[in-house]
Amino acid sequence: MEGVLTDRLRVLGPEHPHTLATRLDVARWLTDAGEYGRATAELYALLPEQIDALGADHPSVEATRAALSRASTQNSAAPTPTDD
């Protein structure tokens, strides 16, 4: 999935709707894989770029907000490593 993102960035550019959608897909995949911190960071970076490119009321922006909420919730609920 990240290879597709690299290709879309190169071919379409960072503000193209397909590139932005792929970034959202990667962040969702990271959340599903338990990489909550990485997903949250990507979604925080993605959201203002989507708003600039698509407008605040675009359905993709709403989807990113929902994904960010999910990743943030999962991140705060994730167990932290402890030294035993």
PDB file of N, CA and C in Angstrom:
ATOM      1  N   MET A   1       0.825  -1.193   0.000  1.00  0.00           N
ATOM      2  CA  MET A   1       0.000   0.000   0.000  1.00  0.00           C
ATOM      3  C   MET A   1       0.869   1.257   0.000  1.00  0.00           C
ATOM      4  N   GLU A   2       1.951   1.223   0.753  1.00  0.00           N
ATOM      5  CA  GLU A   2       2.826   2.395   0.800  1.00  0.00           C
ATOM      6  C   GLU A   2       3.536   2.604  -0.536  1.00  0.00           C
ATOM      7  N   GLY A   3       3.757   1.509  -1.290  1.00  0.00           N
ATOM      8  CA  GLY A   3       4.338   1.642  -2.626  1.00  0.00           C
ATOM      9  C   GLY A   3       3.401   2.365  -3.575  1.00  0.00           C
ATOM     10  N   VAL A   4       2.108   2.088  -3.447  1.00  0.00           N
ATOM     11  CA  VAL A   4       1.112   2.788  -4.254  1.00  0.00           C
ATOM     12  C   VAL A   4       1.135   4.277  -3.919  1.00  0.00           C
ATOM     13  N   LEU A   5       1.259   4.586  -2.631  1.00  0.00           N
ATOM     14  CA  LEU A   5       1.317   5.990  -2.224  1.00  0.00           C
ATOM     15  C   LEU A   5       2.534   6.676  -2.837  1.00  0.00           C
ATOM     16  N   THR A   6       3.671   6.024  -2.802  1.00  0.00           N
ATOM     17  CA  THR A   6       4.887   6.589  -3.389  1.00  0.00           C
ATOM     18  C   THR A   6       4.677   6.889  -4.871  1.00  0.00           C
ATOM     19  N   ASP A   7       4.059   5.945  -5.571  1.00  0.00           N
ATOM     20  CA  ASP A   7       3.800   6.136  -7.001  1.00  0.00           C
ATOM     21  C   ASP A   7       2.833   7.285  -7.246  1.00  0.00           C
ATOM     22  N   ARG A   8       1.792   7.358  -6.442  1.00  0.00           N
ATOM     23  CA  ARG A   8       0.810   8.431  -6.639  1.00  0.00           C
ATOM     24  C   ARG A   8       1.409   9.796  -6.332  1.00  0.00           C
ATOM     25  N   LEU A   9       2.240   9.865  -5.314  1.00  0.00           N
ATOM     26  CA  LEU A   9       2.917  11.125  -5.023  1.00  0.00           C
ATOM     27  C   LEU A   9       3.766  11.567  -6.202  1.00  0.00           C
ATOM     28  N   ARG A  10       4.488  10.622  -6.776  1.00  0.00           N
ATOM     29  CA  ARG A  10       5.375  10.921  -7.893  1.00  0.00           C
ATOM     30  C   ARG A  10       4.597  11.300  -9.149  1.00  0.00           C
ATOM     31  N   VAL A  11       3.543  10.563  -9.468  1.00  0.00           N
ATOM     32  CA  VAL A  11       2.828  10.756 -10.721  1.00  0.00           C
ATOM     33  C   VAL A  11       1.761  11.854 -10.622  1.00  0.00           C
ATOM     34  N   LEU A  12       0.980  11.843  -9.546  1.00  0.00           N
ATOM     35  CA  LEU A  12      -0.153  12.754  -9.428  1.00  0.00           C
ATOM     36  C   LEU A  12       0.132  14.000  -8.605  1.00  0.00           C
ATOM     37  N   GLY A  13       1.088  13.911  -7.699  1.00  0.00           N
ATOM     38  CA  GLY A  13       1.392  15.025  -6.811  1.00  0.00           C
ATOM     39  C   GLY A  13       0.677  14.878  -5.479  1.00  0.00           C
ATOM     40  N   PRO A  14       1.124  15.626  -4.477  1.00  0.00           N
ATOM     41  CA  PRO A  14       0.624  15.448  -3.115  1.00  0.00           C
ATOM     42  C   PRO A  14      -0.801  15.938  -2.880  1.00  0.00           C
ATOM     43  N   GLU A  15      -1.315  16.835  -3.710  1.00  0.00           N
ATOM     44  CA  GLU A  15      -2.645  17.395  -3.471  1.00  0.00           C
ATOM     45  C   GLU A  15      -3.740  16.770  -4.324  1.00  0.00           C
ATOM     46  N   HIS A  16      -3.375  15.816  -5.154  1.00  0.00           N
ATOM     47  CA  HIS A  16      -4.375  15.165  -5.997  1.00  0.00           C
ATOM     48  C   HIS A  16      -5.325  14.352  -5.107  1.00  0.00           C
ATOM     49  N   PRO A  17      -6.618  14.372  -5.404  1.00  0.00           N
ATOM     50  CA  PRO A  17      -7.568  13.622  -4.579  1.00  0.00           C
ATOM     51  C   PRO A  17      -7.254  12.131  -4.429  1.00  0.00           C
ATOM     52  N   HIS A  18      -6.730  11.511  -5.477  1.00  0.00           N
ATOM     53  CA  HIS A  18      -6.383  10.085  -5.379  1.00  0.00           C
ATOM     54  C   HIS A  18      -5.201   9.865  -4.426  1.00  0.00           C
ATOM     55  N   THR A  19      -4.255  10.784  -4.444  1.00  0.00           N
ATOM     56  CA  THR A  19      -3.119  10.693  -3.522  1.00  0.00           C
ATOM     57  C   THR A  19      -3.600  10.874  -2.091  1.00  0.00           C
ATOM     58  N   LEU A  20      -4.453  11.856  -1.868  1.00  0.00           N
ATOM     59  CA  LEU A  20      -4.982  12.081  -0.523  1.00  0.00           C
ATOM     60  C   LEU A  20      -5.782  10.871  -0.048  1.00  0.00           C
ATOM     61  N   ALA A  21      -6.560  10.270  -0.933  1.00  0.00           N
ATOM     62  CA  ALA A  21      -7.334   9.082  -0.573  1.00  0.00           C
ATOM     63  C   ALA A  21      -6.425   7.910  -0.227  1.00  0.00           C
ATOM     64  N   THR A  22      -5.326   7.781  -0.948  1.00  0.00           N
ATOM     65  CA  THR A  22      -4.386   6.705  -0.664  1.00  0.00           C
ATOM     66  C   THR A  22      -3.723   6.920   0.691  1.00  0.00           C
ATOM     67  N   ARG A  23      -3.419   8.154   1.031  1.00  0.00           N
ATOM     68  CA  ARG A  23      -2.856   8.443   2.356  1.00  0.00           C
ATOM     69  C   ARG A  23      -3.837   8.036   3.449  1.00  0.00           C
ATOM     70  N   LEU A  24      -5.111   8.304   3.241  1.00  0.00           N
ATOM     71  CA  LEU A  24      -6.124   7.877   4.199  1.00  0.00           C
ATOM     72  C   LEU A  24      -6.164   6.352   4.283  1.00  0.00           C
ATOM     73  N   ASP A  25      -6.101   5.688   3.151  1.00  0.00           N
ATOM     74  CA  ASP A  25      -6.089   4.219   3.145  1.00  0.00           C
ATOM     75  C   ASP A  25      -4.888   3.663   3.909  1.00  0.00           C
ATOM     76  N   VAL A  26      -3.721   4.264   3.711  1.00  0.00           N
ATOM     77  CA  VAL A  26      -2.524   3.819   4.423  1.00  0.00           C
ATOM     78  C   VAL A  26      -2.707   4.004   5.929  1.00  0.00           C
ATOM     79  N   ALA A  27      -3.246   5.139   6.332  1.00  0.00           N
ATOM     80  CA  ALA A  27      -3.461   5.394   7.758  1.00  0.00           C
ATOM     81  C   ALA A  27      -4.469   4.410   8.345  1.00  0.00           C
ATOM     82  N   ARG A  28      -5.512   4.088   7.600  1.00  0.00           N
ATOM     83  CA  ARG A  28      -6.476   3.079   8.074  1.00  0.00           C
ATOM     84  C   ARG A  28      -5.803   1.722   8.209  1.00  0.00           C
ATOM     85  N   TRP A  29      -4.966   1.377   7.236  1.00  0.00           N
ATOM     86  CA  TRP A  29      -4.247   0.119   7.286  1.00  0.00           C
ATOM     87  C   TRP A  29      -3.327   0.087   8.517  1.00  0.00           C
ATOM     88  N   LEU A  30      -2.653   1.184   8.787  1.00  0.00           N
ATOM     89  CA  LEU A  30      -1.789   1.256   9.968  1.00  0.00           C
ATOM     90  C   LEU A  30      -2.606   1.066  11.249  1.00  0.00           C
ATOM     91  N   THR A  31      -3.780   1.668  11.309  1.00  0.00           N
ATOM     92  CA  THR A  31      -4.644   1.491  12.474  1.00  0.00           C
ATOM     93  C   THR A  31      -5.030   0.025  12.623  1.00  0.00           C
ATOM     94  N   ASP A  32      -5.453  -0.580  11.527  1.00  0.00           N
ATOM     95  CA  ASP A  32      -5.841  -2.002  11.572  1.00  0.00           C
ATOM     96  C   ASP A  32      -4.678  -2.905  11.964  1.00  0.00           C
ATOM     97  N   ALA A  33      -3.456  -2.479  11.635  1.00  0.00           N
ATOM     98  CA  ALA A  33      -2.258  -3.258  11.964  1.00  0.00           C
ATOM     99  C   ALA A  33      -1.754  -2.979  13.379  1.00  0.00           C
ATOM    100  N   GLY A  34      -2.440  -2.097  14.103  1.00  0.00           N
ATOM    101  CA  GLY A  34      -2.028  -1.788  15.469  1.00  0.00           C
ATOM    102  C   GLY A  34      -0.957  -0.729  15.574  1.00  0.00           C
ATOM    103  N   GLU A  35      -0.650  -0.061  14.477  1.00  0.00           N
ATOM    104  CA  GLU A  35       0.345   1.011  14.449  1.00  0.00           C
ATOM    105  C   GLU A  35      -0.352   2.345  14.707  1.00  0.00           C
ATOM    106  N   TYR A  36      -0.943   2.461  15.897  1.00  0.00           N
ATOM    107  CA  TYR A  36      -1.803   3.599  16.209  1.00  0.00           C
ATOM    108  C   TYR A  36      -1.060   4.933  16.206  1.00  0.00           C
ATOM    109  N   GLY A  37       0.133   4.964  16.725  1.00  0.00           N
ATOM    110  CA  GLY A  37       0.907   6.205  16.745  1.00  0.00           C
ATOM    111  C   GLY A  37       1.229   6.691  15.346  1.00  0.00           C
ATOM    112  N   ARG A  38       1.666   5.785  14.486  1.00  0.00           N
ATOM    113  CA  ARG A  38       1.974   6.164  13.101  1.00  0.00           C
ATOM    114  C   ARG A  38       0.716   6.605  12.364  1.00  0.00           C
ATOM    115  N   ALA A  39      -0.380   5.879  12.594  1.00  0.00           N
ATOM    116  CA  ALA A  39      -1.641   6.233  11.939  1.00  0.00           C
ATOM    117  C   ALA A  39      -2.102   7.614  12.380  1.00  0.00           C
ATOM    118  N   THR A  40      -2.041   7.867  13.675  1.00  0.00           N
ATOM    119  CA  THR A  40      -2.476   9.162  14.205  1.00  0.00           C
ATOM    120  C   THR A  40      -1.628  10.289  13.633  1.00  0.00           C
ATOM    121  N   ALA A  41      -0.323  10.105  13.570  1.00  0.00           N
ATOM    122  CA  ALA A  41       0.569  11.133  13.024  1.00  0.00           C
ATOM    123  C   ALA A  41       0.245  11.398  11.553  1.00  0.00           C
ATOM    124  N   GLU A  42       0.016  10.353  10.782  1.00  0.00           N
ATOM    125  CA  GLU A  42      -0.302  10.520   9.365  1.00  0.00           C
ATOM    126  C   GLU A  42      -1.637  11.246   9.192  1.00  0.00           C
ATOM    127  N   LEU A  43      -2.614  10.886  10.005  1.00  0.00           N
ATOM    128  CA  LEU A  43      -3.927  11.511   9.888  1.00  0.00           C
ATOM    129  C   LEU A  43      -3.896  12.977  10.306  1.00  0.00           C
ATOM    130  N   TYR A  44      -3.128  13.302  11.353  1.00  0.00           N
ATOM    131  CA  TYR A  44      -2.972  14.705  11.751  1.00  0.00           C
ATOM    132  C   TYR A  44      -2.318  15.518  10.636  1.00  0.00           C
ATOM    133  N   ALA A  45      -1.364  14.930   9.938  1.00  0.00           N
ATOM    134  CA  ALA A  45      -0.710  15.624   8.829  1.00  0.00           C
ATOM    135  C   ALA A  45      -1.638  15.728   7.616  1.00  0.00           C
ATOM    136  N   LEU A  46      -2.425  14.698   7.393  1.00  0.00           N
ATOM    137  CA  LEU A  46      -3.296  14.641   6.229  1.00  0.00           C
ATOM    138  C   LEU A  46      -4.464  15.616   6.318  1.00  0.00           C
ATOM    139  N   LEU A  47      -5.063  15.750   7.479  1.00  0.00           N
ATOM    140  CA  LEU A  47      -6.302  16.514   7.610  1.00  0.00           C
ATOM    141  C   LEU A  47      -6.209  17.949   7.079  1.00  0.00           C
ATOM    142  N   PRO A  48      -5.232  18.759   7.488  1.00  0.00           N
ATOM    143  CA  PRO A  48      -5.193  20.123   6.943  1.00  0.00           C
ATOM    144  C   PRO A  48      -4.908  20.168   5.449  1.00  0.00           C
ATOM    145  N   GLU A  49      -4.168  19.195   4.945  1.00  0.00           N
ATOM    146  CA  GLU A  49      -3.903  19.159   3.506  1.00  0.00           C
ATOM    147  C   GLU A  49      -5.175  18.837   2.732  1.00  0.00           C
ATOM    148  N   GLN A  50      -5.984  17.928   3.275  1.00  0.00           N
ATOM    149  CA  GLN A  50      -7.271  17.621   2.643  1.00  0.00           C
ATOM    150  C   GLN A  50      -8.191  18.841   2.661  1.00  0.00           C
ATOM    151  N   ILE A  51      -8.240  19.517   3.794  1.00  0.00           N
ATOM    152  CA  ILE A  51      -9.102  20.691   3.900  1.00  0.00           C
ATOM    153  C   ILE A  51      -8.692  21.740   2.874  1.00  0.00           C
ATOM    154  N   ASP A  52      -7.398  21.969   2.730  1.00  0.00           N
ATOM    155  CA  ASP A  52      -6.902  22.936   1.736  1.00  0.00           C
ATOM    156  C   ASP A  52      -7.259  22.522   0.316  1.00  0.00           C
ATOM    157  N   ALA A  53      -7.110  21.232   0.011  1.00  0.00           N
ATOM    158  CA  ALA A  53      -7.306  20.765  -1.360  1.00  0.00           C
ATOM    159  C   ALA A  53      -8.767  20.492  -1.706  1.00  0.00           C
ATOM    160  N   LEU A  54      -9.537  20.012  -0.726  1.00  0.00           N
ATOM    161  CA  LEU A  54     -10.892  19.542  -1.019  1.00  0.00           C
ATOM    162  C   LEU A  54     -12.002  20.376  -0.401  1.00  0.00           C
ATOM    163  N   GLY A  55     -11.664  21.144   0.636  1.00  0.00           N
ATOM    164  CA  GLY A  55     -12.676  21.899   1.364  1.00  0.00           C
ATOM    165  C   GLY A  55     -13.096  21.165   2.622  1.00  0.00           C
ATOM    166  N   ALA A  56     -13.455  21.918   3.630  1.00  0.00           N
ATOM    167  CA  ALA A  56     -13.744  21.356   4.951  1.00  0.00           C
ATOM    168  C   ALA A  56     -14.957  20.434   4.975  1.00  0.00           C
ATOM    169  N   ASP A  57     -15.873  20.596   4.033  1.00  0.00           N
ATOM    170  CA  ASP A  57     -17.100  19.797   4.038  1.00  0.00           C
ATOM    171  C   ASP A  57     -17.046  18.578   3.126  1.00  0.00           C
ATOM    172  N   HIS A  58     -15.910  18.311   2.543  1.00  0.00           N
ATOM    173  CA  HIS A  58     -15.787  17.176   1.624  1.00  0.00           C
ATOM    174  C   HIS A  58     -15.935  15.863   2.400  1.00  0.00           C
ATOM    175  N   PRO A  59     -16.599  14.866   1.815  1.00  0.00           N
ATOM    176  CA  PRO A  59     -16.765  13.580   2.505  1.00  0.00           C
ATOM    177  C   PRO A  59     -15.447  12.915   2.909  1.00  0.00           C
ATOM    178  N   SER A  60     -14.399  13.098   2.138  1.00  0.00           N
ATOM    179  CA  SER A  60     -13.101  12.507   2.495  1.00  0.00           C
ATOM    180  C   SER A  60     -12.526  13.140   3.756  1.00  0.00           C
ATOM    181  N   VAL A  61     -12.794  14.428   3.947  1.00  0.00           N
ATOM    182  CA  VAL A  61     -12.340  15.112   5.159  1.00  0.00           C
ATOM    183  C   VAL A  61     -13.076  14.536   6.373  1.00  0.00           C
ATOM    184  N   GLU A  62     -14.364  14.304   6.214  1.00  0.00           N
ATOM    185  CA  GLU A  62     -15.138  13.692   7.303  1.00  0.00           C
ATOM    186  C   GLU A  62     -14.629  12.281   7.595  1.00  0.00           C
ATOM    187  N   ALA A  63     -14.288  11.533   6.565  1.00  0.00           N
ATOM    188  CA  ALA A  63     -13.754  10.184   6.755  1.00  0.00           C
ATOM    189  C   ALA A  63     -12.419  10.228   7.484  1.00  0.00           C
ATOM    190  N   THR A  64     -11.598  11.220   7.178  1.00  0.00           N
ATOM    191  CA  THR A  64     -10.309  11.364   7.855  1.00  0.00           C
ATOM    192  C   THR A  64     -10.519  11.725   9.319  1.00  0.00           C
ATOM    193  N   ARG A  65     -11.468  12.607   9.589  1.00  0.00           N
ATOM    194  CA  ARG A  65     -11.766  12.943  10.987  1.00  0.00           C
ATOM    195  C   ARG A  65     -12.203  11.703  11.765  1.00  0.00           C
ATOM    196  N   ALA A  66     -13.038  10.883  11.161  1.00  0.00           N
ATOM    197  CA  ALA A  66     -13.493   9.663  11.818  1.00  0.00           C
ATOM    198  C   ALA A  66     -12.333   8.694  12.035  1.00  0.00           C
ATOM    199  N   ALA A  67     -11.477   8.556  11.034  1.00  0.00           N
ATOM    200  CA  ALA A  67     -10.316   7.663  11.163  1.00  0.00           C
ATOM    201  C   ALA A  67      -9.359   8.178  12.228  1.00  0.00           C
ATOM    202  N   LEU A  68      -9.196   9.494  12.308  1.00  0.00           N
ATOM    203  CA  LEU A  68      -8.334  10.085  13.323  1.00  0.00           C
ATOM    204  C   LEU A  68      -8.893   9.827  14.715  1.00  0.00           C
ATOM    205  N   SER A  69     -10.180   9.962  14.864  1.00  0.00           N
ATOM    206  CA  SER A  69     -10.810   9.679  16.153  1.00  0.00           C
ATOM    207  C   SER A  69     -10.587   8.230  16.562  1.00  0.00           C
ATOM    208  N   ARG A  70     -10.770   7.321  15.616  1.00  0.00           N
ATOM    209  CA  ARG A  70     -10.576   5.890  15.898  1.00  0.00           C
ATOM    210  C   ARG A  70      -9.122   5.600  16.258  1.00  0.00           C
ATOM    211  N   ALA A  71      -8.187   6.106  15.466  1.00  0.00           N
ATOM    212  CA  ALA A  71      -6.765   5.839  15.720  1.00  0.00           C
ATOM    213  C   ALA A  71      -6.327   6.449  17.044  1.00  0.00           C
ATOM    214  N   SER A  72      -6.804   7.658  17.335  1.00  0.00           N
ATOM    215  CA  SER A  72      -6.436   8.314  18.594  1.00  0.00           C
ATOM    216  C   SER A  72      -6.976   7.543  19.789  1.00  0.00           C
ATOM    217  N   THR A  73      -8.218   7.080  19.682  1.00  0.00           N
ATOM    218  CA  THR A  73      -8.817   6.298  20.761  1.00  0.00           C
ATOM    219  C   THR A  73      -8.049   5.004  20.972  1.00  0.00           C
ATOM    220  N   GLN A  74      -7.735   4.329  19.875  1.00  0.00           N
ATOM    221  CA  GLN A  74      -6.973   3.081  19.972  1.00  0.00           C
ATOM    222  C   GLN A  74      -5.585   3.332  20.538  1.00  0.00           C
ATOM    223  N   ASN A  75      -4.975   4.453  20.138  1.00  0.00           N
ATOM    224  CA  ASN A  75      -3.632   4.778  20.609  1.00  0.00           C
ATOM    225  C   ASN A  75      -3.629   5.013  22.117  1.00  0.00           C
ATOM    226  N   SER A  76      -4.636   5.713  22.612  1.00  0.00           N
ATOM    227  CA  SER A  76      -4.674   5.982  24.053  1.00  0.00           C
ATOM    228  C   SER A  76      -5.035   4.738  24.851  1.00  0.00           C
ATOM    229  N   ALA A  77      -5.710   3.782  24.218  1.00  0.00           N
ATOM    230  CA  ALA A  77      -6.091   2.557  24.904  1.00  0.00           C
ATOM    231  C   ALA A  77      -5.029   1.465  24.786  1.00  0.00           C
ATOM    232  N   ALA A  78      -4.053   1.663  23.911  1.00  0.00           N
ATOM    233  CA  ALA A  78      -3.038   0.629  23.673  1.00  0.00           C
ATOM    234  C   ALA A  78      -2.155   0.482  24.914  1.00  0.00           C
ATOM    235  N   PRO A  79      -1.827  -0.754  25.245  1.00  0.00           N
ATOM    236  CA  PRO A  79      -0.933  -0.959  26.388  1.00  0.00           C
ATOM    237  C   PRO A  79       0.460  -0.399  26.107  1.00  0.00           C
ATOM    238  N   THR A  80       1.085   0.121  27.134  1.00  0.00           N
ATOM    239  CA  THR A  80       2.433   0.628  26.981  1.00  0.00           C
ATOM    240  C   THR A  80       3.417  -0.390  27.535  1.00  0.00           C
ATOM    241  N   PRO A  81       4.581  -0.503  26.925  1.00  0.00           N
ATOM    242  CA  PRO A  81       5.578  -1.445  27.422  1.00  0.00           C
ATOM    243  C   PRO A  81       6.043  -1.054  28.819  1.00  0.00           C
ATOM    244  N   THR A  82       6.255  -2.024  29.638  1.00  0.00           N
ATOM    245  CA  THR A  82       6.748  -1.773  30.975  1.00  0.00           C
ATOM    246  C   THR A  82       8.029  -2.561  31.211  1.00  0.00           C
ATOM    247  N   ASP A  83       8.829  -2.062  32.108  1.00  0.00           N
ATOM    248  CA  ASP A  83      10.052  -2.777  32.482  1.00  0.00           C
ATOM    249  C   ASP A  83       9.716  -3.674  33.661  1.00  0.00           C
ATOM    250  N   ASP A  84       9.863  -4.957  33.464  1.00  0.00           N
ATOM    251  CA  ASP A  84       9.614  -5.909  34.553  1.00  0.00           C
ATOM    252  C   ASP A  84      10.884  -6.325  35.221  1.00  0.00           C
TER     253      ASP A  84
END
